[in-house]
């Protein structure tokens, strides 16, 4: 494995096989100290990751095209090599000789696939010569457990648009520490200000090399992910509990807005990232490592932000491995956990205080339906509709119940946004802070 770019392609092959054949989440593989990316130079790592993401995003179209040239695709590394070459040829404009040569080398380097190098050579050449005419960049279809509830909620047209948005990928969004500084940073960062205040870079970049990174002037956060924390009215000076806080995008927003934040999370490694993010941005929060279901606060707080664990199906643009690593069985325990976390969160809200509940899911079962169920069992809770003008969003992003719903097919001309649901709840003034409901 010596030709330029081959280590990156070999790492991409290993990543793709781990996702598609073994259901490993890509994030775990890329973070692992001994994972496929270990030992690669920064540029090679970036190349391996972008090739992996592009291949997963287009896997449906890639396999359809390969089927035209090969009725029964080979298994193992030979198949992965052909998939990678097809990505490079059809979506990245890599010169045919480089893509074909790499596919052959990757196949040869694998003991069990070595005998298929000739076949890979022949098929990759045909993809290079004839593929463009037959290539249909039809987006990958979502699995039924995601597609069905999406179609039921918003219709077949919305589902198709969401699948197209997944294939298109996602830009790089940044949230500024100083919300008023967008015009100062947009030039140096080659990023456009969005109506919500986020800065958006269309072209990928090595984040830590961008201007303002070292001084903590901004952090990476999808434009939709930056909305839930902004639902809280007047956070300055208020005590806010961020109950599922790590790695801290929303903690940073709350702290930057002047709130006195307690950031709690169950995961110590993720809290380490939150600590690093606070240090880089010069922002402060009290950090608590605890299970939100078992933790008792010293006193009620003015507001709680609950960014609950969920299927993450709103972030498939950024995580195209998700449909391959998440299972329908994942949903019921997550929904049960979301209910218990909501009850635990509510037990910390002072009378007259607020709760924002959000999830980065496309499934109403993890958003709209959780809020409706919570309101029906919690008579001292009321949902408040946020003001779209203050958030810089179209009014149609607020649903009839007053919930904020974003979808990847929104703002297609601007590059889309992740799928989120967020609800702002207020506790009645005369509520008595109840004993914890969520124990047991
Ligand atoms: C969606 S992520 C939070 C993202 C974060 N709010 C941000 O903006 O960067 C959900 C978090 O919930 C945490 N979590 C899961 N179960 C928890 C529990 N029982 N108690 C506290 N945190 C929990 C996970 O460790 C994870 O960091």
CSV table of N, CA, C and O in Angstrom, one decimal, residues 3-72:
chain,number,residue,atom,x,y,z
A,3,UNK,N,1.1,3.6,-3.2
A,3,UNK,CA,0.8,4.7,-4.1
A,3,UNK,C,0.1,5.8,-3.4
A,3,UNK,O,-0.6,5.6,-2.4
A,4,UNK,N,0.3,7.1,-3.9
A,4,UNK,CA,-0.3,8.2,-3.2
A,4,UNK,C,-1.8,8.0,-3.0
A,4,UNK,O,-2.5,7.6,-3.9
A,5,UNK,N,-2.3,8.2,-1.8
A,5,UNK,CA,-3.8,8.1,-1.6
A,5,UNK,C,-4.2,6.7,-1.2
A,5,UNK,O,-5.4,6.5,-0.8
A,6,UNK,N,-3.4,5.7,-1.4
A,6,UNK,CA,-3.8,4.3,-1.2
A,6,UNK,C,-4.1,4.1,0.3
A,6,UNK,O,-5.0,3.4,0.6
A,7,UNK,N,-3.2,4.6,1.2
A,7,UNK,CA,-3.6,4.4,2.6
A,7,UNK,C,-5.0,4.9,3.0
A,7,UNK,O,-5.7,4.3,3.8
A,8,UNK,N,-5.3,6.1,2.4
A,8,UNK,CA,-6.6,6.6,2.7
A,8,UNK,C,-7.7,5.7,2.2
A,8,UNK,O,-8.7,5.5,2.8
A,9,UNK,N,-7.5,5.2,1.0
A,9,UNK,CA,-8.5,4.3,0.4
A,9,UNK,C,-8.6,3.0,1.1
A,9,UNK,O,-9.7,2.5,1.3
A,10,UNK,N,-7.5,2.5,1.6
A,10,UNK,CA,-7.6,1.3,2.4
A,10,UNK,C,-8.3,1.5,3.7
A,10,UNK,O,-9.1,0.7,4.2
A,11,UNK,N,-8.1,2.7,4.3
A,11,UNK,CA,-8.8,3.0,5.6
A,11,UNK,C,-10.3,3.1,5.3
A,11,UNK,O,-11.1,2.7,6.1
A,12,UNK,N,-10.6,3.8,4.2
A,12,UNK,CA,-12.0,4.0,3.8
A,12,UNK,C,-12.7,2.6,3.6
A,12,UNK,O,-13.8,2.4,4.1
A,13,UNK,N,-11.9,1.7,3.0
A,13,UNK,CA,-12.5,0.3,2.8
A,13,UNK,C,-12.8,-0.3,4.1
A,13,UNK,O,-13.9,-0.9,4.3
A,14,UNK,N,-11.9,-0.2,5.0
A,14,UNK,CA,-12.1,-0.9,6.3
A,14,UNK,C,-13.2,-0.2,7.1
A,14,UNK,O,-14.1,-0.9,7.7
A,15,UNK,N,-13.4,1.1,7.0
A,15,UNK,CA,-14.5,1.8,7.7
A,15,UNK,C,-15.8,1.3,7.1
A,15,UNK,O,-16.8,1.0,7.8
A,16,UNK,N,-15.9,1.3,5.7
A,16,UNK,CA,-17.1,0.9,5.1
A,16,UNK,C,-17.5,-0.5,5.4
A,16,UNK,O,-18.7,-0.8,5.7
A,17,UNK,N,-16.6,-1.4,5.4
A,17,UNK,CA,-16.9,-2.8,5.7
A,17,UNK,C,-17.4,-2.9,7.2
A,17,UNK,O,-18.3,-3.7,7.5
A,18,UNK,N,-16.8,-2.1,8.1
A,18,UNK,CA,-17.2,-2.2,9.5
A,18,UNK,C,-18.6,-1.7,9.6
A,18,UNK,O,-19.4,-2.3,10.4
A,19,UNK,N,-19.0,-0.7,8.9
A,19,UNK,CA,-20.3,-0.1,9.0
A,19,UNK,C,-21.3,-1.1,8.3
A,19,UNK,O,-22.3,-1.5,9.0
A,20,UNK,N,-21.1,-1.4,7.1
A,20,UNK,CA,-22.1,-2.2,6.3
A,20,UNK,C,-22.2,-3.7,6.7
A,20,UNK,O,-23.2,-4.2,6.7
A,21,UNK,N,-21.0,-4.3,7.0
A,21,UNK,CA,-21.1,-5.7,7.3
A,21,UNK,C,-21.2,-6.0,8.8
A,21,UNK,O,-21.7,-7.0,9.2
A,22,UNK,N,-20.8,-5.1,9.7
A,22,UNK,CA,-20.8,-5.3,11.1
A,22,UNK,C,-21.7,-4.4,11.9
A,22,UNK,O,-21.8,-4.5,13.1
A,23,UNK,N,-22.2,-3.3,11.2
A,23,UNK,CA,-23.1,-2.4,11.9
A,23,UNK,C,-22.4,-1.5,12.9
A,23,UNK,O,-23.0,-1.1,13.9
A,24,UNK,N,-21.1,-1.3,12.8
A,24,UNK,CA,-20.4,-0.4,13.7
A,24,UNK,C,-20.6,1.0,13.4
A,24,UNK,O,-20.5,1.4,12.3
A,25,UNK,N,-20.9,1.9,14.4
A,25,UNK,CA,-21.1,3.3,14.1
A,25,UNK,C,-19.8,3.9,13.7
A,25,UNK,O,-18.7,3.7,14.3
A,26,UNK,N,-19.9,4.7,12.7
A,26,UNK,CA,-18.7,5.3,12.1
A,26,UNK,C,-17.9,6.2,13.1
A,26,UNK,O,-16.7,6.2,13.1
A,27,UNK,N,-18.6,6.9,13.9
A,27,UNK,CA,-18.0,7.8,14.9
A,27,UNK,C,-17.1,7.0,15.8
A,27,UNK,O,-16.0,7.5,16.1
A,28,UNK,N,-17.5,5.9,16.3
A,28,UNK,CA,-16.7,5.0,17.2
A,28,UNK,C,-15.4,4.6,16.4
A,28,UNK,O,-14.4,4.5,17.0
A,29,UNK,N,-15.6,4.2,15.1
A,29,UNK,CA,-14.5,3.7,14.4
A,29,UNK,C,-13.4,4.8,14.1
A,29,UNK,O,-12.2,4.6,14.2
A,30,UNK,N,-13.9,6.0,13.8
A,30,UNK,CA,-13.0,7.1,13.5
A,30,UNK,C,-12.3,7.6,14.8
A,30,UNK,O,-11.2,8.1,14.7
A,31,UNK,N,-13.0,7.5,15.9
A,31,UNK,CA,-12.4,8.0,17.2
A,31,UNK,C,-11.4,7.0,17.8
A,31,UNK,O,-10.6,7.4,18.6
A,32,UNK,N,-11.6,5.7,17.4
A,32,UNK,CA,-10.8,4.7,18.1
A,32,UNK,C,-9.3,4.9,17.9
A,32,UNK,O,-8.8,5.1,16.8
A,33,UNK,N,-8.6,4.8,19.0
A,33,UNK,CA,-7.1,5.0,19.0
A,33,UNK,C,-6.5,4.0,18.1
A,33,UNK,O,-5.4,4.2,17.4
A,34,UNK,N,-7.0,2.8,18.0
A,34,UNK,CA,-6.4,1.7,17.2
A,34,UNK,C,-7.4,1.4,16.0
A,34,UNK,O,-7.3,0.3,15.5
A,35,UNK,N,-8.2,2.3,15.6
A,35,UNK,CA,-9.1,2.1,14.5
A,35,UNK,C,-8.4,2.3,13.1
A,35,UNK,O,-7.2,2.5,13.0
A,36,UNK,N,-9.2,2.1,12.1
A,36,UNK,CA,-8.7,2.2,10.7
A,36,UNK,C,-7.9,3.5,10.4
A,36,UNK,O,-7.1,3.5,9.5
A,37,UNK,N,-8.2,4.6,11.1
A,37,UNK,CA,-7.6,5.8,10.7
A,37,UNK,C,-6.2,6.1,11.5
A,37,UNK,O,-5.5,7.0,11.2
A,38,UNK,N,-6.0,5.2,12.5
A,38,UNK,CA,-4.8,5.4,13.3
A,38,UNK,C,-3.5,5.3,12.4
A,38,UNK,O,-3.4,4.5,11.5
A,39,UNK,N,-2.6,6.2,12.6
A,39,UNK,CA,-1.3,6.1,11.9
A,39,UNK,C,-1.4,6.9,10.6
A,39,UNK,O,-0.4,7.1,9.9
A,40,UNK,N,-2.6,7.4,10.2
A,40,UNK,CA,-2.7,8.2,9.0
A,40,UNK,C,-2.4,9.7,9.2
A,40,UNK,O,-2.7,10.2,10.3
A,41,UNK,N,-1.7,10.3,8.3
A,41,UNK,CA,-1.5,11.8,8.4
A,41,UNK,C,-2.9,12.5,8.3
A,41,UNK,O,-3.8,11.9,7.8
A,42,UNK,N,-2.9,13.8,8.7
A,42,UNK,CA,-4.1,14.5,8.8
A,42,UNK,C,-4.9,14.5,7.4
A,42,UNK,O,-6.1,14.3,7.4
A,43,UNK,N,-4.1,14.8,6.4
A,43,UNK,CA,-4.8,14.9,5.1
A,43,UNK,C,-5.4,13.5,4.6
A,43,UNK,O,-6.4,13.5,4.0
A,44,UNK,N,-4.6,12.5,4.9
A,44,UNK,CA,-5.1,11.1,4.6
A,44,UNK,C,-6.3,10.7,5.4
A,44,UNK,O,-7.3,10.1,4.9
A,45,UNK,N,-6.3,11.1,6.7
A,45,UNK,CA,-7.5,10.9,7.5
A,45,UNK,C,-8.7,11.6,6.9
A,45,UNK,O,-9.8,11.0,6.8
A,46,UNK,N,-8.6,12.8,6.5
A,46,UNK,CA,-9.7,13.6,6.0
A,46,UNK,C,-10.2,13.0,4.7
A,46,UNK,O,-11.4,12.9,4.5
A,47,UNK,N,-9.2,12.5,3.9
A,47,UNK,CA,-9.6,11.9,2.6
A,47,UNK,C,-10.3,10.6,2.8
A,47,UNK,O,-11.3,10.3,2.2
A,48,UNK,N,-9.9,9.8,3.8
A,48,UNK,CA,-10.5,8.5,4.1
A,48,UNK,C,-12.0,8.8,4.6
A,48,UNK,O,-12.9,8.1,4.2
A,49,UNK,N,-12.1,9.8,5.4
A,49,UNK,CA,-13.4,10.1,5.9
A,49,UNK,C,-14.4,10.6,4.9
A,49,UNK,O,-15.5,10.2,4.8
A,50,UNK,N,-13.9,11.5,4.0
A,50,UNK,CA,-14.8,12.0,3.0
A,50,UNK,C,-15.2,11.0,2.0
A,50,UNK,O,-16.3,10.9,1.5
A,51,UNK,N,-14.2,10.1,1.6
A,51,UNK,CA,-14.5,9.0,0.7
A,51,UNK,C,-15.5,8.0,1.3
A,51,UNK,O,-16.5,7.5,0.6
A,52,UNK,N,-15.4,7.8,2.6
A,52,UNK,CA,-16.3,6.9,3.3
A,52,UNK,C,-17.7,7.5,3.3
A,52,UNK,O,-18.7,6.8,3.0
A,53,UNK,N,-17.8,8.7,3.7
A,53,UNK,CA,-19.1,9.4,3.7
A,53,UNK,C,-19.8,9.4,2.4
A,53,UNK,O,-21.0,9.1,2.2
A,54,UNK,N,-19.0,9.8,1.3
A,54,UNK,CA,-19.6,9.8,0.0
A,54,UNK,C,-20.1,8.4,-0.5
A,54,UNK,O,-21.2,8.3,-1.1
A,55,UNK,N,-19.3,7.4,-0.1
A,55,UNK,CA,-19.7,6.1,-0.5
A,55,UNK,C,-21.0,5.6,0.2
A,55,UNK,O,-21.9,5.1,-0.4
A,56,UNK,N,-21.1,5.9,1.5
A,56,UNK,CA,-22.3,5.5,2.2
A,56,UNK,C,-23.5,6.3,1.7
A,56,UNK,O,-24.6,5.8,1.6
A,57,UNK,N,-23.3,7.6,1.4
A,57,UNK,CA,-24.4,8.4,0.9
A,57,UNK,C,-24.9,7.9,-0.4
A,57,UNK,O,-26.1,8.1,-0.7
A,58,UNK,N,-24.1,7.4,-1.2
A,58,UNK,CA,-24.5,7.0,-2.6
A,58,UNK,C,-24.6,5.5,-2.8
A,58,UNK,O,-24.6,5.0,-3.9
A,59,UNK,N,-24.6,4.7,-1.7
A,59,UNK,CA,-24.4,3.3,-1.8
A,59,UNK,C,-25.5,2.7,-2.7
A,59,UNK,O,-25.2,1.7,-3.5
A,60,UNK,N,-26.7,3.2,-2.6
A,60,UNK,CA,-27.8,2.6,-3.4
A,60,UNK,C,-27.5,2.8,-4.9
A,60,UNK,O,-27.5,1.8,-5.7
A,61,UNK,N,-27.1,4.0,-5.3
A,61,UNK,CA,-26.8,4.2,-6.7
A,61,UNK,C,-25.6,3.5,-7.2
A,61,UNK,O,-25.5,3.0,-8.3
A,62,UNK,N,-24.6,3.4,-6.3
A,62,UNK,CA,-23.3,2.7,-6.6
A,62,UNK,C,-23.6,1.2,-6.9
A,62,UNK,O,-23.2,0.7,-7.9
A,63,UNK,N,-24.4,0.6,-6.0
A,63,UNK,CA,-24.6,-0.9,-6.2
A,63,UNK,C,-25.5,-1.1,-7.4
A,63,UNK,O,-25.3,-2.1,-8.1
A,64,UNK,N,-26.4,-0.2,-7.7
A,64,UNK,CA,-27.3,-0.3,-8.9
A,64,UNK,C,-26.4,-0.3,-10.2
A,64,UNK,O,-26.5,-1.1,-11.1
A,65,UNK,N,-25.4,0.6,-10.2
A,65,UNK,CA,-24.6,0.8,-11.4
A,65,UNK,C,-23.7,-0.5,-11.5
A,65,UNK,O,-23.5,-1.0,-12.6
A,66,UNK,N,-23.1,-0.9,-10.4
A,66,UNK,CA,-22.2,-2.1,-10.5
A,66,UNK,C,-23.0,-3.3,-11.0
A,66,UNK,O,-22.4,-4.1,-11.7
A,67,UNK,N,-24.2,-3.4,-10.6
A,67,UNK,CA,-25.0,-4.5,-11.1
A,67,UNK,C,-25.2,-4.6,-12.6
A,67,UNK,O,-25.3,-5.7,-13.2
A,68,UNK,N,-25.1,-3.5,-13.2
A,68,UNK,CA,-25.2,-3.5,-14.7
A,68,UNK,C,-24.0,-4.2,-15.3
A,68,UNK,O,-24.1,-4.7,-16.4
A,69,UNK,N,-22.9,-4.1,-14.6
A,69,UNK,CA,-21.6,-4.7,-15.2
A,69,UNK,C,-21.3,-6.0,-14.6
A,69,UNK,O,-20.4,-6.7,-15.1
A,70,UNK,N,-22.0,-6.4,-13.6
A,70,UNK,CA,-21.6,-7.6,-12.9
A,70,UNK,C,-22.9,-8.1,-12.2
A,70,UNK,O,-23.3,-7.6,-11.2
A,71,UNK,N,-23.5,-9.2,-12.7
A,71,UNK,CA,-24.8,-9.7,-12.2
A,71,UNK,C,-24.6,-10.1,-10.7
A,71,UNK,O,-25.5,-9.7,-9.9
A,72,UNK,N,-23.5,-10.7,-10.4
A,72,UNK,CA,-23.3,-11.2,-9.0
A,72,UNK,C,-22.0,-10.5,-8.5
A,72,UNK,O,-20.9,-11.0,-8.8
